[in-house]
């Protein structure tokens, strides 16, 4: 029997030009996948469903503190220090837009630098960016999209599942229901409860090649809870493009395990709900984008 012409999987696979991919960008062809299906009634699980995710380009790793330094420095050079201080990582109790409490600043040499946190500790620039709200993550995505001319954004939570789990509905990215502490950065991976450099724990890698979804940091997604990624009548995921003009109150979904979570919380099915302005030492974000005509022309 021939392929169903109405099935999106029957369409030719568009391959982006190599010049449209950065060194940490991964092209993920579209495909059908099993989403949801968490067994327990905690963590707001989604029902088990079969969906189609169109092709995506995703960053291999969560957004890092080194990338945050580059973002901060570019805004400073453009005379937008206020925006940088509003959306950069900062300590609890500090006021967005003010120098005090920010963990990024401009050093005596005029270059962006990481500043000690409230405990006097200096973070590793290879860690994922933490202590950023959903609004902060959206602001960074908007800046990266404007500078590159490419529609970078936060993923929808079902897009995130496709990247983390692949097609077969696996529980963990590596494909088994077993987890060893050395496979991802979680509670018992090491005695000190801090994030790991994003290049660590190479086994924490899904079929797409995206890394760090089982551990290290929870990642903000686009949707406002209790909603989820919109789907067309034929089961195709629809991209969400959150902006800073979206409602500033409410809750958003987030996905993934984190560096001090137990093994159960590293499951790719678990769904988290976070207040939109919450900042935490275990929350970060990842950038993805849909293909545009310039990618394949």
Tab-separated table of C-alpha atoms in Angstrom:
chain	number	residue	atom	x	y	z
A	1	UNK	CA	0.000	0.000	0.000
A	2	UNK	CA	1.202	3.525	-0.743
A	3	UNK	CA	1.784	6.173	1.875
A	4	UNK	CA	-1.195	8.234	2.993
A	5	UNK	CA	-0.721	11.608	1.248
A	6	UNK	CA	-2.493	13.339	4.148
A	7	UNK	CA	0.030	11.990	6.669
A	8	UNK	CA	2.592	14.733	7.434
A	9	UNK	CA	5.246	12.023	7.693
A	10	UNK	CA	4.745	11.280	3.982
A	11	UNK	CA	5.998	14.733	2.968
A	12	UNK	CA	9.628	15.173	1.832
A	13	UNK	CA	12.043	15.907	4.674
A	14	UNK	CA	13.427	19.448	4.361
A	15	UNK	CA	17.125	19.552	5.165
A	16	UNK	CA	18.446	22.918	6.357
A	17	UNK	CA	21.573	24.373	4.787
A	18	UNK	CA	24.684	23.800	6.876
A	19	UNK	CA	25.234	27.546	6.993
A	20	UNK	CA	21.937	27.921	8.871
A	21	UNK	CA	23.080	25.741	11.776
A	22	UNK	CA	25.301	26.965	14.580
A	23	UNK	CA	27.913	24.740	16.270
A	24	UNK	CA	25.429	23.674	18.975
A	25	UNK	CA	22.309	23.484	16.802
A	26	UNK	CA	20.654	20.144	16.044
A	27	UNK	CA	18.264	19.555	13.179
A	28	UNK	CA	15.460	17.209	14.249
A	29	UNK	CA	13.241	15.957	11.377
A	30	UNK	CA	9.527	15.855	11.997
A	31	UNK	CA	7.897	12.637	13.146
A	32	UNK	CA	5.117	10.890	15.012
A	33	UNK	CA	5.732	10.184	18.676
A	34	UNK	CA	4.075	8.952	21.850
A	35	UNK	CA	3.625	11.760	24.362
A	36	UNK	CA	2.379	11.921	27.928
A	37	UNK	CA	1.509	8.736	29.727
A	38	UNK	CA	2.863	9.375	33.217
A	39	UNK	CA	1.472	6.725	35.560
A	40	UNK	CA	1.044	8.645	38.830
A	41	UNK	CA	-1.562	11.302	39.469
A	42	UNK	CA	1.036	13.734	40.765
A	43	UNK	CA	2.968	16.211	38.629
A	44	UNK	CA	-0.054	17.019	36.420
A	45	UNK	CA	0.583	14.222	33.867
A	46	UNK	CA	-0.735	14.487	30.323
A	47	UNK	CA	-2.725	11.582	28.862
A	48	UNK	CA	-0.869	9.183	26.596
A	49	UNK	CA	-1.297	10.425	23.032
A	50	UNK	CA	0.186	10.051	19.549
A	51	UNK	CA	1.250	13.340	17.998
A	52	UNK	CA	3.283	14.630	15.063
A	53	UNK	CA	6.009	17.196	15.710
A	54	UNK	CA	7.128	19.195	12.662
A	55	UNK	CA	10.851	19.596	12.048
A	56	UNK	CA	12.729	21.659	14.615
A	57	UNK	CA	16.162	23.110	15.117
A	58	UNK	CA	17.101	22.871	18.786
A	59	UNK	CA	20.068	23.872	20.871
A	60	UNK	CA	21.947	20.790	22.009
A	61	UNK	CA	22.250	22.122	25.560
A	62	UNK	CA	20.280	24.404	27.836
A	63	UNK	CA	21.217	28.082	27.567
A	64	UNK	CA	24.490	28.487	29.471
A	65	UNK	CA	25.930	31.152	31.720
A	66	UNK	CA	28.634	31.696	29.101
A	67	UNK	CA	25.920	32.439	26.560
A	68	UNK	CA	24.293	34.716	29.135
A	69	UNK	CA	27.535	36.686	29.408
A	70	UNK	CA	27.590	37.187	25.628
A	71	UNK	CA	23.920	38.248	25.657
A	72	UNK	CA	24.513	40.667	28.543
A	73	UNK	CA	27.591	42.169	26.882
A	74	UNK	CA	25.801	42.731	23.590
A	75	UNK	CA	22.939	44.560	25.298
A	76	UNK	CA	25.416	46.659	27.286
A	77	UNK	CA	27.301	47.601	24.116
A	78	UNK	CA	23.992	48.616	22.515
A	79	UNK	CA	23.136	50.912	25.430
A	80	UNK	CA	20.503	48.521	26.793
A	81	UNK	CA	21.991	47.805	30.202
A	82	UNK	CA	18.591	48.300	31.850
A	83	UNK	CA	17.114	45.434	29.803
A	84	UNK	CA	20.130	43.263	30.614
A	85	UNK	CA	19.781	43.915	34.354
A	86	UNK	CA	16.043	43.296	34.192
A	87	UNK	CA	16.312	39.859	32.625
A	88	UNK	CA	19.683	38.505	33.799
A	89	UNK	CA	20.025	35.855	36.531
A	90	UNK	CA	19.687	37.423	39.965
A	91	UNK	CA	19.248	36.532	43.602
A	92	UNK	CA	15.947	36.190	45.430
A	93	UNK	CA	14.731	39.441	46.932
A	94	UNK	CA	16.595	41.654	44.485
A	95	UNK	CA	14.865	44.110	42.172
A	96	UNK	CA	14.995	43.451	38.411
A	97	UNK	CA	16.807	46.272	36.645
A	98	UNK	CA	19.098	47.092	39.566
A	99	UNK	CA	22.786	46.257	39.817
A	100	UNK	CA	22.504	44.916	43.353
A	101	UNK	CA	21.505	41.261	43.354
A	102	UNK	CA	22.432	40.580	39.734
A	103	UNK	CA	24.849	37.702	39.189
A	104	UNK	CA	26.115	39.227	35.937
A	105	UNK	CA	27.766	42.628	35.578
A	106	UNK	CA	30.400	44.617	33.757
A	107	UNK	CA	33.956	44.266	35.040
A	108	UNK	CA	36.680	46.933	35.229
A	109	UNK	CA	37.817	45.893	31.745
A	110	UNK	CA	34.380	46.753	30.351
A	111	UNK	CA	33.542	43.113	29.652
A	112	UNK	CA	30.635	41.126	31.099
A	113	UNK	CA	31.524	38.979	34.078
A	114	UNK	CA	29.864	36.632	36.535
A	115	UNK	CA	29.496	38.049	40.041
A	116	UNK	CA	29.476	36.128	43.341
A	117	UNK	CA	26.054	34.951	44.480
A	118	UNK	CA	24.483	35.612	47.892
A	119	UNK	CA	26.724	32.948	49.444
A	120	UNK	CA	29.861	34.447	47.916
A	121	UNK	CA	30.189	31.615	45.400
A	122	UNK	CA	31.187	32.238	41.786
A	123	UNK	CA	29.270	30.151	39.266
A	124	UNK	CA	30.838	28.106	36.482
A	125	UNK	CA	30.149	29.703	33.069
A	126	UNK	CA	29.641	26.213	31.601
A	127	UNK	CA	26.636	25.625	33.868
A	128	UNK	CA	23.141	26.092	32.507
A	129	UNK	CA	21.746	29.538	33.201
A	130	UNK	CA	19.701	29.462	36.422
A	131	UNK	CA	17.779	31.966	38.546
A	132	UNK	CA	15.773	33.235	35.591
A	133	UNK	CA	11.987	33.519	35.378
A	134	UNK	CA	9.854	32.526	32.411
A	135	UNK	CA	9.685	36.199	31.463
A	136	UNK	CA	13.480	36.448	31.569
A	137	UNK	CA	13.839	33.386	29.335
A	138	UNK	CA	11.362	34.810	26.809
A	139	UNK	CA	13.258	38.127	26.753
A	140	UNK	CA	16.534	36.366	25.979
A	141	UNK	CA	14.856	34.326	23.225
A	142	UNK	CA	13.431	37.522	21.714
A	143	UNK	CA	16.887	39.103	21.675
A	144	UNK	CA	18.548	36.062	20.094
A	145	UNK	CA	15.792	35.916	17.470
A	146	UNK	CA	16.201	39.619	16.663
A	147	UNK	CA	19.970	39.423	16.380
A	148	UNK	CA	20.071	36.259	14.261
A	149	UNK	CA	16.953	36.823	12.174
A	150	UNK	CA	15.874	33.294	13.136
A	151	UNK	CA	12.702	32.593	15.167
A	152	UNK	CA	14.276	31.249	18.357
A	153	UNK	CA	11.803	30.649	21.175
A	154	UNK	CA	10.983	28.427	24.127
A	155	UNK	CA	9.705	24.952	23.202
A	156	UNK	CA	6.177	23.785	23.755
A	157	UNK	CA	6.134	21.029	26.337
A	158	UNK	CA	5.174	18.383	23.764
A	159	UNK	CA	7.947	19.614	21.481
A	160	UNK	CA	10.243	19.208	24.493
A	161	UNK	CA	8.979	15.633	24.956
A	162	UNK	CA	9.688	14.834	21.296
A	163	UNK	CA	13.252	16.082	21.719
A	164	UNK	CA	13.779	14.225	24.995
A	165	UNK	CA	11.951	10.952	24.343
A	166	UNK	CA	11.925	10.358	20.607
A	167	UNK	CA	9.148	8.341	19.001
A	168	UNK	CA	8.704	5.349	21.272
A	169	UNK	CA	7.407	6.859	24.518
A	170	UNK	CA	10.478	5.931	26.547
A	171	UNK	CA	10.613	6.935	30.209
A	172	UNK	CA	14.192	8.247	30.251
A	173	UNK	CA	16.102	9.719	27.297
A	174	UNK	CA	18.539	6.783	27.103
A	175	UNK	CA	15.701	4.302	26.503
A	176	UNK	CA	15.527	2.128	29.614
A	177	UNK	CA	13.510	2.473	32.805
A	178	UNK	CA	16.708	2.197	34.831
A	179	UNK	CA	18.826	5.124	35.961
A	180	UNK	CA	22.348	5.156	37.336
A	181	UNK	CA	23.531	8.311	39.164
A	182	UNK	CA	26.367	8.657	36.658
A	183	UNK	CA	23.938	8.902	33.732
A	184	UNK	CA	22.533	12.353	34.493
A	185	UNK	CA	23.129	15.118	37.012
A	186	UNK	CA	20.695	14.252	39.794
A	187	UNK	CA	20.641	14.048	43.590
A	188	UNK	CA	23.161	11.281	44.120
A	189	UNK	CA	25.474	12.020	41.189
A	190	UNK	CA	27.881	13.962	43.411
A	191	UNK	CA	27.841	15.164	47.023
A	192	UNK	CA	27.772	18.909	46.330
A	193	UNK	CA	24.289	20.098	45.220
A	194	UNK	CA	25.246	22.316	42.292
A	195	UNK	CA	24.611	22.109	38.534
A	196	UNK	CA	27.083	20.409	36.225
A	197	UNK	CA	28.743	21.789	33.090
A	198	UNK	CA	26.452	21.078	30.156
A	199	UNK	CA	29.042	18.852	28.454
A	200	UNK	CA	29.076	16.500	31.459
A	201	UNK	CA	26.866	13.388	31.637
A	202	UNK	CA	26.841	12.482	27.916
A	203	UNK	CA	24.446	9.568	28.530
A	204	UNK	CA	21.730	12.103	29.328
A	205	UNK	CA	20.926	12.360	25.629
A	206	UNK	CA	17.691	11.663	23.796
A	207	UNK	CA	17.273	10.156	20.306
A	208	UNK	CA	17.276	13.678	18.846
A	209	UNK	CA	20.773	14.379	20.174
A	210	UNK	CA	19.467	16.964	22.645
A	211	UNK	CA	21.228	16.623	25.996
A	212	UNK	CA	20.499	17.361	29.622
A	213	UNK	CA	16.760	16.678	29.745
A	214	UNK	CA	16.790	14.085	32.558
A	215	UNK	CA	18.942	16.105	34.923
A	216	UNK	CA	20.864	19.291	35.657
A	217	UNK	CA	18.081	21.923	35.361
A	218	UNK	CA	14.332	22.072	34.811
A	219	UNK	CA	13.505	23.881	31.562
A	220	UNK	CA	10.797	26.489	31.037
A	221	UNK	CA	8.264	25.724	28.291
A	222	UNK	CA	5.969	28.050	26.400
A	223	UNK	CA	2.494	27.118	27.588
A	224	UNK	CA	0.375	28.731	30.238
A	225	UNK	CA	-0.987	26.097	32.625
A	226	UNK	CA	-3.421	24.317	32.552
A	227	UNK	CA	-3.098	24.485	28.767
A	228	UNK	CA	-0.608	22.467	26.765
A	229	UNK	CA	0.889	22.497	23.274
A	230	UNK	CA	-1.918	23.145	20.758
A	231	UNK	CA	-2.581	20.405	18.207
A	232	UNK	CA	-4.362	20.518	14.843
A	233	UNK	CA	-7.253	18.195	14.053
A	234	UNK	CA	-4.863	15.742	12.422
A	235	UNK	CA	-2.562	15.566	15.450
A	236	UNK	CA	0.173	17.983	14.356
A	237	UNK	CA	1.756	20.149	17.064
A	238	UNK	CA	1.378	23.894	16.581
A	239	UNK	CA	4.269	26.178	17.510
A	240	UNK	CA	3.779	28.733	20.280
A	241	UNK	CA	5.677	32.021	20.099
A	242	UNK	CA	5.524	33.547	23.586
A	243	UNK	CA	6.366	37.238	23.922
A	244	UNK	CA	6.869	39.723	26.716
A	245	UNK	CA	3.428	41.139	25.929
A	246	UNK	CA	1.811	37.876	27.080
A	247	UNK	CA	0.028	37.883	30.453
A	248	UNK	CA	2.509	38.542	33.246
A	249	UNK	CA	0.601	36.562	35.870
A	250	UNK	CA	-0.259	32.918	36.143
A	251	UNK	CA	1.659	29.686	35.763
A	252	UNK	CA	3.725	28.049	33.037
A	253	UNK	CA	4.713	24.482	32.338
A	254	UNK	CA	8.290	23.278	32.728
A	255	UNK	CA	9.979	19.969	32.015
A	256	UNK	CA	12.977	17.903	33.001
A	257	UNK	CA	14.864	16.767	36.081
A	258	UNK	CA	17.410	18.723	38.066
A	259	UNK	CA	20.664	18.321	39.937
A	260	UNK	CA	19.154	17.600	43.350
A	261	UNK	CA	16.058	15.661	42.227
A	262	UNK	CA	15.614	11.931	42.952
A	263	UNK	CA	15.579	9.368	40.123
A	264	UNK	CA	11.792	9.376	39.809
A	265	UNK	CA	11.790	13.121	39.062
A	266	UNK	CA	14.145	12.647	36.115
A	267	UNK	CA	11.435	10.887	34.082
A	268	UNK	CA	10.632	12.609	30.804
A	269	UNK	CA	6.887	12.240	31.388
A	270	UNK	CA	6.746	14.412	34.481
A	271	UNK	CA	5.129	17.790	34.070
A	272	UNK	CA	5.928	20.734	36.314
A	273	UNK	CA	3.920	23.879	36.910
A	274	UNK	CA	5.713	27.051	37.981
A	275	UNK	CA	4.669	30.607	38.703
A	276	UNK	CA	5.647	32.833	35.797
A	277	UNK	CA	7.935	35.097	37.856
A	278	UNK	CA	9.597	32.329	39.874
A	279	UNK	CA	13.389	32.173	39.863
A	280	UNK	CA	15.188	29.133	41.218
A	281	UNK	CA	18.640	27.603	41.361
A	282	UNK	CA	17.338	24.590	39.427
A	283	UNK	CA	15.390	26.318	36.633
A	284	UNK	CA	16.820	27.171	33.224
A	285	UNK	CA	15.703	27.101	29.603
A	286	UNK	CA	16.529	25.855	26.120
A	287	UNK	CA	15.998	27.518	22.750
A	288	UNK	CA	14.333	25.887	19.744
A	289	UNK	CA	12.936	27.162	16.484
A	290	UNK	CA	10.794	26.022	13.597
A	291	UNK	CA	12.222	25.912	10.096
A	292	UNK	CA	11.747	28.951	7.880
A	293	UNK	CA	12.102	29.165	4.070
A	294	UNK	CA	15.601	30.672	4.342
A	295	UNK	CA	16.780	27.455	6.023
A	296	UNK	CA	16.246	25.340	2.914
A	297	UNK	CA	16.530	27.812	-0.006
